[in-house]
Short mmCIF file of N, CA and C in Angstrom, two decimals:
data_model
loop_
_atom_site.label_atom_id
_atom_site.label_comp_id
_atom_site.label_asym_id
_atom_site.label_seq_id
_atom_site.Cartn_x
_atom_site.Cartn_y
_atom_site.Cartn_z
N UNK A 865 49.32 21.42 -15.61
CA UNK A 865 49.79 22.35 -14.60
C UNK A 865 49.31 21.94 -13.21
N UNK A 866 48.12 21.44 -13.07
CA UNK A 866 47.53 20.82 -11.90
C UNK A 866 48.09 19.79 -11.09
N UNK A 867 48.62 19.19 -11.82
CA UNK A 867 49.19 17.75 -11.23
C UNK A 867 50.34 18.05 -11.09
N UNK A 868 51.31 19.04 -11.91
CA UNK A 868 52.59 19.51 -11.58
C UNK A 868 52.55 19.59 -9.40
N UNK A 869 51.53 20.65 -9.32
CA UNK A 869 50.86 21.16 -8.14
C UNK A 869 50.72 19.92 -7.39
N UNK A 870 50.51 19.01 -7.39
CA UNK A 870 49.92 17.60 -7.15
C UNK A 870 51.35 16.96 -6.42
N UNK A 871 52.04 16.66 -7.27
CA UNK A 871 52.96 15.82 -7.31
C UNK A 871 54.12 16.54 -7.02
N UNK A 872 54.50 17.99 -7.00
CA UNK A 872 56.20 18.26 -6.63
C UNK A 872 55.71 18.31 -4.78
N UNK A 873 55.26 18.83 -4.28
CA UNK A 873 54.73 18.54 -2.90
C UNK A 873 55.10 16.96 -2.19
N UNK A 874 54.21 16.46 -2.88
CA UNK A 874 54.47 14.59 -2.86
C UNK A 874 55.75 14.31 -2.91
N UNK A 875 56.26 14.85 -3.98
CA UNK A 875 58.26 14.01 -4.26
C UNK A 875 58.70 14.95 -2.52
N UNK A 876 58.58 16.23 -2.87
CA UNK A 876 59.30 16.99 -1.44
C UNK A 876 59.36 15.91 -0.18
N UNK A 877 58.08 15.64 -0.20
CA UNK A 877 57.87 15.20 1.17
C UNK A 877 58.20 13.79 1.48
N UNK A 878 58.43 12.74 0.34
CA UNK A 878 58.62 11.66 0.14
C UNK A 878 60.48 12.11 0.46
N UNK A 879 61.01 12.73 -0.71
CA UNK A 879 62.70 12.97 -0.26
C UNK A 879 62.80 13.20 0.96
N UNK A 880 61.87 14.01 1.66
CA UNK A 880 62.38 14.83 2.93
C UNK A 880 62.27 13.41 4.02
N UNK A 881 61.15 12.44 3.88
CA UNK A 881 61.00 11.29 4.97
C UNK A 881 62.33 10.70 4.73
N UNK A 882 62.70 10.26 3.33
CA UNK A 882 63.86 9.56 2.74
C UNK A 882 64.89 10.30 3.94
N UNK A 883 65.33 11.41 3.79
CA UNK A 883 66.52 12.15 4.39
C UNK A 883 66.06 11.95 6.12
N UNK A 884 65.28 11.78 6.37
CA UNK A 884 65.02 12.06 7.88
C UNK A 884 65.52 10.15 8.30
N UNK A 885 64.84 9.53 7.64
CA UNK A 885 65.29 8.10 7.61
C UNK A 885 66.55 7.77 7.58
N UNK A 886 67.17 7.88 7.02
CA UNK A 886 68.75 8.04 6.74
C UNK A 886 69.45 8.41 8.14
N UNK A 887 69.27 9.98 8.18
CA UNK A 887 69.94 10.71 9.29
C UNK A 887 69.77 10.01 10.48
N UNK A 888 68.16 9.24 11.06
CA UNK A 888 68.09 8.65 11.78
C UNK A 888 68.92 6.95 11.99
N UNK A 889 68.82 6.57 10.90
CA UNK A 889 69.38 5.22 11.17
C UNK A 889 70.92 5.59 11.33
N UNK A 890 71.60 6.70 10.73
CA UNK A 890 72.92 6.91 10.61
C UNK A 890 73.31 7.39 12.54
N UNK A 891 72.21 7.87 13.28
CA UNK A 891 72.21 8.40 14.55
C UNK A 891 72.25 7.15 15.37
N UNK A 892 71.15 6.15 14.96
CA UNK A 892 71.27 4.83 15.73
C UNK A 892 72.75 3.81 15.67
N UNK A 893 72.87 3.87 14.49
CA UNK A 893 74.50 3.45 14.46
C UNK A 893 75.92 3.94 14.62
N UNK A 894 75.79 5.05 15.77
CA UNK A 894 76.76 5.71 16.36
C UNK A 894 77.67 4.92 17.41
N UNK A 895 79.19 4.40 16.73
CA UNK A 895 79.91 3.69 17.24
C UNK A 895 80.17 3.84 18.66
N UNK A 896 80.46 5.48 19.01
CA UNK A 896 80.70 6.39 20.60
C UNK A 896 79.34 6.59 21.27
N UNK A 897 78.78 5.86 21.82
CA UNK A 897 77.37 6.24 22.38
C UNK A 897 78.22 6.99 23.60
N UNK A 898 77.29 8.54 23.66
CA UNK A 898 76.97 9.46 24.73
C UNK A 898 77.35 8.82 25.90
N UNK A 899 76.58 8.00 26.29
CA UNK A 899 76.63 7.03 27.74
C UNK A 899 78.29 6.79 27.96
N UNK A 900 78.77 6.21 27.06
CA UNK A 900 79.91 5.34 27.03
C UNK A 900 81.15 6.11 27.60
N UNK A 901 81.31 7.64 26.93
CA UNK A 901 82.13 8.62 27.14
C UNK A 901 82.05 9.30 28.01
N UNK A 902 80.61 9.62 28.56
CA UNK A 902 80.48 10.17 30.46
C UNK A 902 81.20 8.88 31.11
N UNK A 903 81.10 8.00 31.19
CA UNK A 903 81.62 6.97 32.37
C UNK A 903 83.53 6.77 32.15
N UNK A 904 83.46 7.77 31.39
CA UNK A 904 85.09 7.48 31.49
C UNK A 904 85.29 8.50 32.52
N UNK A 905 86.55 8.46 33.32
CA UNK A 905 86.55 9.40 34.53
C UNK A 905 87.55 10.16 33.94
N UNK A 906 87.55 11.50 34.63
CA UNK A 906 88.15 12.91 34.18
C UNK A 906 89.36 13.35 35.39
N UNK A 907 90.77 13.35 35.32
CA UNK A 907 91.21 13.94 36.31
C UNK A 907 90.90 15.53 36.82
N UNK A 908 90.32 15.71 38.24
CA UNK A 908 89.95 17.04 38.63
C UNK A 908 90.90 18.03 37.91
N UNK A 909 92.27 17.84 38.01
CA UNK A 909 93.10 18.92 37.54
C UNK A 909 92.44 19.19 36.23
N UNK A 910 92.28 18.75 35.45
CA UNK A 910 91.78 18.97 33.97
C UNK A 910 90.45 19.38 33.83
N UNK A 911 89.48 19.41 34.83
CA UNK A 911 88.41 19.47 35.12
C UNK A 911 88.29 21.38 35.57
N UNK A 912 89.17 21.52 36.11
CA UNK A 912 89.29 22.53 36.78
C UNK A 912 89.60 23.68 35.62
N UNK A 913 90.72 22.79 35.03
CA UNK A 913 91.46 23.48 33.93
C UNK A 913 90.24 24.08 32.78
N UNK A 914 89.68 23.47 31.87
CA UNK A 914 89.12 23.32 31.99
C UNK A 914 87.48 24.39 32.02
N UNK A 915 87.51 24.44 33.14
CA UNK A 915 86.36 25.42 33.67
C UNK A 915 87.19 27.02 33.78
N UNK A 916 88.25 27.11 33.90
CA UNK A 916 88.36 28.43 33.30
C UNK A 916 88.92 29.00 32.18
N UNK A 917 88.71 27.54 30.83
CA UNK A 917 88.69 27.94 29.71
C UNK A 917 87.17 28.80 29.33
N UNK A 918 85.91 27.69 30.03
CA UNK A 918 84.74 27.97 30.23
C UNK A 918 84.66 29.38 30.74
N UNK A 919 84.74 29.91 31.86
CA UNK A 919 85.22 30.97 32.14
C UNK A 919 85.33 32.30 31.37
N UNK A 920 86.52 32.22 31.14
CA UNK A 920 86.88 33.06 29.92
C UNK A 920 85.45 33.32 28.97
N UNK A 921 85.37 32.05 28.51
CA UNK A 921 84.53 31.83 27.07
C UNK A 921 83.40 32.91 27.37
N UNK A 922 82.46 32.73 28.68
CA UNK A 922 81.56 33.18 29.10
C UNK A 922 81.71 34.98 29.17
N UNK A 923 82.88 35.50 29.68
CA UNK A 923 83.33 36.85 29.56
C UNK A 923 83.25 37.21 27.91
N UNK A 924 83.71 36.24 27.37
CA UNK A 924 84.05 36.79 25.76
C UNK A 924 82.26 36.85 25.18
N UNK A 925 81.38 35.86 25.97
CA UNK A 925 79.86 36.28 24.93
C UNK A 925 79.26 37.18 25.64
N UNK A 926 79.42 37.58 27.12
CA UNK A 926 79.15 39.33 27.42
C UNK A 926 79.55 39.88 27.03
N UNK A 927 80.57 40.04 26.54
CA UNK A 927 81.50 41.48 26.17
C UNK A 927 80.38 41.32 25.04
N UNK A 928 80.68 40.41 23.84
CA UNK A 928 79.75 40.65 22.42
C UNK A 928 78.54 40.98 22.99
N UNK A 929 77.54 40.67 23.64
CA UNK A 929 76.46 40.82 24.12
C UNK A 929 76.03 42.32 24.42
N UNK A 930 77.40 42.59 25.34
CA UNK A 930 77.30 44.28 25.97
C UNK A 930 77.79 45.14 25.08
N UNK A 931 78.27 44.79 24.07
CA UNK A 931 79.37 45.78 23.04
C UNK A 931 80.43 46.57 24.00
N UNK A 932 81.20 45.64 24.91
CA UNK A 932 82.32 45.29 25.39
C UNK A 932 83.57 44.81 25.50
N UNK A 933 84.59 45.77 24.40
CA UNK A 933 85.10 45.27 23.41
C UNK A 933 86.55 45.27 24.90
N UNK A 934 86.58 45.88 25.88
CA UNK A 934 87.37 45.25 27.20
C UNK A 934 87.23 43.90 27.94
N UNK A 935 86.35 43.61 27.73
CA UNK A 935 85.91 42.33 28.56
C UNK A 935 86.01 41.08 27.43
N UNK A 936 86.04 41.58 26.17
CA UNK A 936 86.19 40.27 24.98
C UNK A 936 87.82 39.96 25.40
N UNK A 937 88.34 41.59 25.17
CA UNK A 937 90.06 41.25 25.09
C UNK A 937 90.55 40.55 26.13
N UNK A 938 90.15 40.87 27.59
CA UNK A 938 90.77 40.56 28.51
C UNK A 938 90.03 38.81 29.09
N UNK A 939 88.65 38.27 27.92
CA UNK A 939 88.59 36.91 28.16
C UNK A 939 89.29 36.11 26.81
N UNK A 940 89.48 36.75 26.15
CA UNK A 940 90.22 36.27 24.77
C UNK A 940 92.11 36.02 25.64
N UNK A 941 92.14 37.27 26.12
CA UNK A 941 93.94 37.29 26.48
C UNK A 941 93.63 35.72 27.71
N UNK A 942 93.11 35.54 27.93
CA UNK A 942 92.91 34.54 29.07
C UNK A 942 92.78 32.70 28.26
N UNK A 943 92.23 32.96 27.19
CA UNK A 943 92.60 31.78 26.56
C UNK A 943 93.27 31.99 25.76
N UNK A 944 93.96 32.85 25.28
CA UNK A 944 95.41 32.25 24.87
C UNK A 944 96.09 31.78 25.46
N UNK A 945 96.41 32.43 26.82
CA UNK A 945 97.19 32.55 27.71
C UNK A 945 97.05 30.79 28.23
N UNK A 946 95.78 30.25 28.58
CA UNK A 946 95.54 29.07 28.86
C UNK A 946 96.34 28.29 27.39
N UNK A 947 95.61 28.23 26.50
CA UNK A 947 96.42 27.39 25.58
C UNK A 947 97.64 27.38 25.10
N UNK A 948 98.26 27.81 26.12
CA UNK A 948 99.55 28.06 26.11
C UNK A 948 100.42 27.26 27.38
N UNK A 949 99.53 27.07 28.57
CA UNK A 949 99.65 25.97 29.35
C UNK A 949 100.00 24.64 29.43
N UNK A 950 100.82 23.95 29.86
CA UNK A 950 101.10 22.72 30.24
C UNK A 950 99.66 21.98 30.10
N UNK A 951 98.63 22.58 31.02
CA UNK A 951 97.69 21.15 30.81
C UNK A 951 96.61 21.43 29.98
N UNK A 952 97.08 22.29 29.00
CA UNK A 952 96.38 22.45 27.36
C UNK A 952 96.37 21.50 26.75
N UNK A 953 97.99 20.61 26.69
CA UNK A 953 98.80 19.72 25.87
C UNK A 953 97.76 18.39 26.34
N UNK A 954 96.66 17.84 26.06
CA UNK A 954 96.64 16.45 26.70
C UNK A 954 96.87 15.51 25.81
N UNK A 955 97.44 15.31 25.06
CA UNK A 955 98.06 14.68 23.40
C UNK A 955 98.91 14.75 22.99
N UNK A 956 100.19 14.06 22.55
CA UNK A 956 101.06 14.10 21.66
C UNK A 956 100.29 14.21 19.68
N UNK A 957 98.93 13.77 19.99
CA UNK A 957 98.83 13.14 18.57
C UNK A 957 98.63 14.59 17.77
N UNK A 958 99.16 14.53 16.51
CA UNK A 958 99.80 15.20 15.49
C UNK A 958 98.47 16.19 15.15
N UNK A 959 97.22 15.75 14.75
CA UNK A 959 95.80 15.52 14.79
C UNK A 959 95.37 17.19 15.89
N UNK A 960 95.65 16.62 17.32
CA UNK A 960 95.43 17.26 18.26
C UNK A 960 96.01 18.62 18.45
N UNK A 961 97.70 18.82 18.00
CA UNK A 961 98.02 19.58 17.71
C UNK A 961 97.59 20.70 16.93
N UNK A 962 96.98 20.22 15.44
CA UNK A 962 97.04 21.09 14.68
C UNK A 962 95.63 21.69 14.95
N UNK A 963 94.72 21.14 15.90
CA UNK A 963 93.43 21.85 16.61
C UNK A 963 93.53 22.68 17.38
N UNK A 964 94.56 23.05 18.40
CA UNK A 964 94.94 23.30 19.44
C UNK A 964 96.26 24.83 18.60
N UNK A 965 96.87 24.46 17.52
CA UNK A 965 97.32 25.75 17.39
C UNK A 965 96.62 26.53 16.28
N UNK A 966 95.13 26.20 15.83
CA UNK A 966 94.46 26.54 15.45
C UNK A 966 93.59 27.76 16.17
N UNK A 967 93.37 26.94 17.63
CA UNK A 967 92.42 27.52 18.26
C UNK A 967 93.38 29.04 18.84
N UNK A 968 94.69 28.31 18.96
CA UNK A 968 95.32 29.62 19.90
C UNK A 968 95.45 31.07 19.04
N UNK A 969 95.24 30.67 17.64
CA UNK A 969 95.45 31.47 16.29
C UNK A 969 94.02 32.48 16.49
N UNK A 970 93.32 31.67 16.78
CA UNK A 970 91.94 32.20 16.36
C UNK A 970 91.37 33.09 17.95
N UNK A 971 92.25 32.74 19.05
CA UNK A 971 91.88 33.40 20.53
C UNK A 971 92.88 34.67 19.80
N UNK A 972 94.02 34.42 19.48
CA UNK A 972 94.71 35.77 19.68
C UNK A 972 94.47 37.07 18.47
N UNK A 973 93.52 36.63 17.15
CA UNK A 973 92.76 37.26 16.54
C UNK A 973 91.59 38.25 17.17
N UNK A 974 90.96 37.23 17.72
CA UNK A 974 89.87 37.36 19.07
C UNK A 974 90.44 38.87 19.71
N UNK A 975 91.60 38.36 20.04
CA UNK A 975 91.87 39.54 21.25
C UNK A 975 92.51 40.85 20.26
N UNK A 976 92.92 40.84 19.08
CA UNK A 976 93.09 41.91 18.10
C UNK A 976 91.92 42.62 18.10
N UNK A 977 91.18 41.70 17.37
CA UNK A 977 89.90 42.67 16.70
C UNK A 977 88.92 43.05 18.06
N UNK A 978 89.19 42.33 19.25
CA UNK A 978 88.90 43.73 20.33
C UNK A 978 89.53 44.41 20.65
N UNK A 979 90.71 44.66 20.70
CA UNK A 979 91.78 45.97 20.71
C UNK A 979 91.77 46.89 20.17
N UNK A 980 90.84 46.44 18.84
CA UNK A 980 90.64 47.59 17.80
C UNK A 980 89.56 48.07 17.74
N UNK A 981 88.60 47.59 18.89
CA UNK A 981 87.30 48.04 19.15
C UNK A 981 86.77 47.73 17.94
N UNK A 982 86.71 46.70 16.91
CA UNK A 982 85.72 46.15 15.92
C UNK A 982 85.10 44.85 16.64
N UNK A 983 83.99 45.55 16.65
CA UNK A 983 82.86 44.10 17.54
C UNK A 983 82.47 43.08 16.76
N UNK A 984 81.98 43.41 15.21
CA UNK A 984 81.83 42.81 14.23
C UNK A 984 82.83 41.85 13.90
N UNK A 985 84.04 42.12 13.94
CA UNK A 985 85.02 41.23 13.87
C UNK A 985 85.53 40.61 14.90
N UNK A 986 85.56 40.75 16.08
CA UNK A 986 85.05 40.48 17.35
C UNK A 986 84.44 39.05 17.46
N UNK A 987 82.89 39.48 16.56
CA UNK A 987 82.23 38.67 16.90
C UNK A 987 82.57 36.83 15.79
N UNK A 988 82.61 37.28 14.95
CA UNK A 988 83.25 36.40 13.45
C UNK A 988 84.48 35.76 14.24
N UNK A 989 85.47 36.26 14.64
CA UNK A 989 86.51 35.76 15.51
C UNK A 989 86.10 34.76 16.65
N UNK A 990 85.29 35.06 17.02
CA UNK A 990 84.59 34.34 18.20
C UNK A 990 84.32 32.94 17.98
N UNK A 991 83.32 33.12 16.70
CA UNK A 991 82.57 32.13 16.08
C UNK A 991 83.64 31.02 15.33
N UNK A 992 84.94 31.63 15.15
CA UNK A 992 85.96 30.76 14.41
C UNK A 992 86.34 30.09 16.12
N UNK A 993 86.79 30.89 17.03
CA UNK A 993 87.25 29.98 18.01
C UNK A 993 86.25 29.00 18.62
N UNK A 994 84.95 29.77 18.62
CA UNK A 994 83.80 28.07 19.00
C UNK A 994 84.05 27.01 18.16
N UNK A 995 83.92 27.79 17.00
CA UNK A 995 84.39 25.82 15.98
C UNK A 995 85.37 25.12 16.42
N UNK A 996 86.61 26.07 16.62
CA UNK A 996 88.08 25.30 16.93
C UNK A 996 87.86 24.29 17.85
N UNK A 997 86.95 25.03 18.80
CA UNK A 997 87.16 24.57 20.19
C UNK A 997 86.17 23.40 19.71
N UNK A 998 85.05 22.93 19.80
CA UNK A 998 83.92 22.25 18.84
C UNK A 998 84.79 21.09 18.17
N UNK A 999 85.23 21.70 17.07
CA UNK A 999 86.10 20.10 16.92
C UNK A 999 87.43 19.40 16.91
N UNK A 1000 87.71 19.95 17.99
CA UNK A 1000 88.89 19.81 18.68
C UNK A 1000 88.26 18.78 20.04
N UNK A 1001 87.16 19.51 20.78
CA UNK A 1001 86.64 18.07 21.66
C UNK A 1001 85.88 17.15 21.28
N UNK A 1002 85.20 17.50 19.72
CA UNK A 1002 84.76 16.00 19.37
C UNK A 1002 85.66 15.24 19.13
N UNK A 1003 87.09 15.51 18.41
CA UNK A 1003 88.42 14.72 18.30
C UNK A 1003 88.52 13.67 19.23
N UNK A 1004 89.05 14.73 20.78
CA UNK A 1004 89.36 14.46 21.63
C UNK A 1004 88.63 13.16 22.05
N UNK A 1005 86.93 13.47 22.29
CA UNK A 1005 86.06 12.54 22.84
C UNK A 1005 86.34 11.28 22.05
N UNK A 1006 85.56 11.41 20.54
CA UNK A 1006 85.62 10.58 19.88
C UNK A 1006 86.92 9.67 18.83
N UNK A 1007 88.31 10.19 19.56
CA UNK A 1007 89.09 9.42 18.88
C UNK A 1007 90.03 9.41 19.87
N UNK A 1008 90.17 10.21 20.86
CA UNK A 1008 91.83 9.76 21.58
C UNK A 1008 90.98 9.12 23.07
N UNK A 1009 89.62 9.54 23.81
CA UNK A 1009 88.86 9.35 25.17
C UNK A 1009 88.62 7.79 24.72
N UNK A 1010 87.22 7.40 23.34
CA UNK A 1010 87.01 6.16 23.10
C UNK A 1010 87.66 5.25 23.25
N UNK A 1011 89.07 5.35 22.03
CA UNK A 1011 89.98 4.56 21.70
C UNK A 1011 90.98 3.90 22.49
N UNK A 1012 91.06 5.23 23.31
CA UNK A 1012 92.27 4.29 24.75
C UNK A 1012 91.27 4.26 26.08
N UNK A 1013 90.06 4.49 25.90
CA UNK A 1013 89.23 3.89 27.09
C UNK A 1013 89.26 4.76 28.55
N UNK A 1014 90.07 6.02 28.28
CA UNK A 1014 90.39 6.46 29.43
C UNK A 1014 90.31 7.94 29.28
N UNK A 1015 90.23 9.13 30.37
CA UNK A 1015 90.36 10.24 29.75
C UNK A 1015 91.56 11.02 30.19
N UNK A 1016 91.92 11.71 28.19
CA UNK A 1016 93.06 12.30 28.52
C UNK A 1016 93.62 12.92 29.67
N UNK A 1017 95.40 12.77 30.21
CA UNK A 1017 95.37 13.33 31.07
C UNK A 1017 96.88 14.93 31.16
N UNK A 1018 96.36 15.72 31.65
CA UNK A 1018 97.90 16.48 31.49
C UNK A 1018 99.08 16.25 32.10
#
């Protein structure tokens, strides 16, 4: 029983270096280095664009914050309304699409379940459109920005 005590500690900590090793070498061999993707240049219009998706976003985590189920709807109605825009589209690719009418699915949920004054669902709604949005610009960065060397433009 002693050495049981002894030794499952030991394996833990031996797997856990194993996994930290891994994750790390798998981090060092990251094809898109950080660096690489800031130095691509951004047209202002999109930049702009953009910042009052940001915008919005910021209204929608006060409202949850304040239990402000007006200020979710009316930053939720604001990104739909954006992803519904001309310079939403910065992609034809098929890929990009199906992120993008994902996300608009999940803003106009957003703006339901604050209409209905459920904050709780509100908030779950929210958390589906951060993902959308989440990997929809790692896409972006790491497969359409890298690949053609340039950044998307509307």
């Amino acid at each position: 029983m002693t050495r049981q005590l002894v030794v499952f500690p030991l394996l833990a900590a031996a797997i856990a270096l194993g996994a930290g090793a891994c994750w790390h070498r798998a981090l060092a061999e990251d094809p898109t280095p950080v660096a690489a993707i800031r130095k691509v240049p951004v047209d202002q219009t999109l930049r702009d664009f953009m910042r009052k998706k940001l915008d919005a976003s910021n209204q929608i985590l006060e409202g949850l914050a304040l239990d402000d189920t007006d200020l979710i709807e009316k930053g939720a109605g604001t990104l739909a309304e954006l992803s519904e825009a001309e310079q939403w589209r910065v992609s034809k690719d098929a890929l990009y699409r199906q992120f993008s009418m994902e996300f608009t699915r999940n803003a106009e949920k957003l703006k339901e379940a604050a209409k209905d004054k459920n904050i709780d669902r509100a908030a779950l709604r929210w958390m589906d459109a951060t993902m959308s949005c989440i990997e929809c610009h790692r896409f972006v960065r790491n497969e359409l920005v890298v690949k053609a060397g340039t950044a998307p433009r509307p």
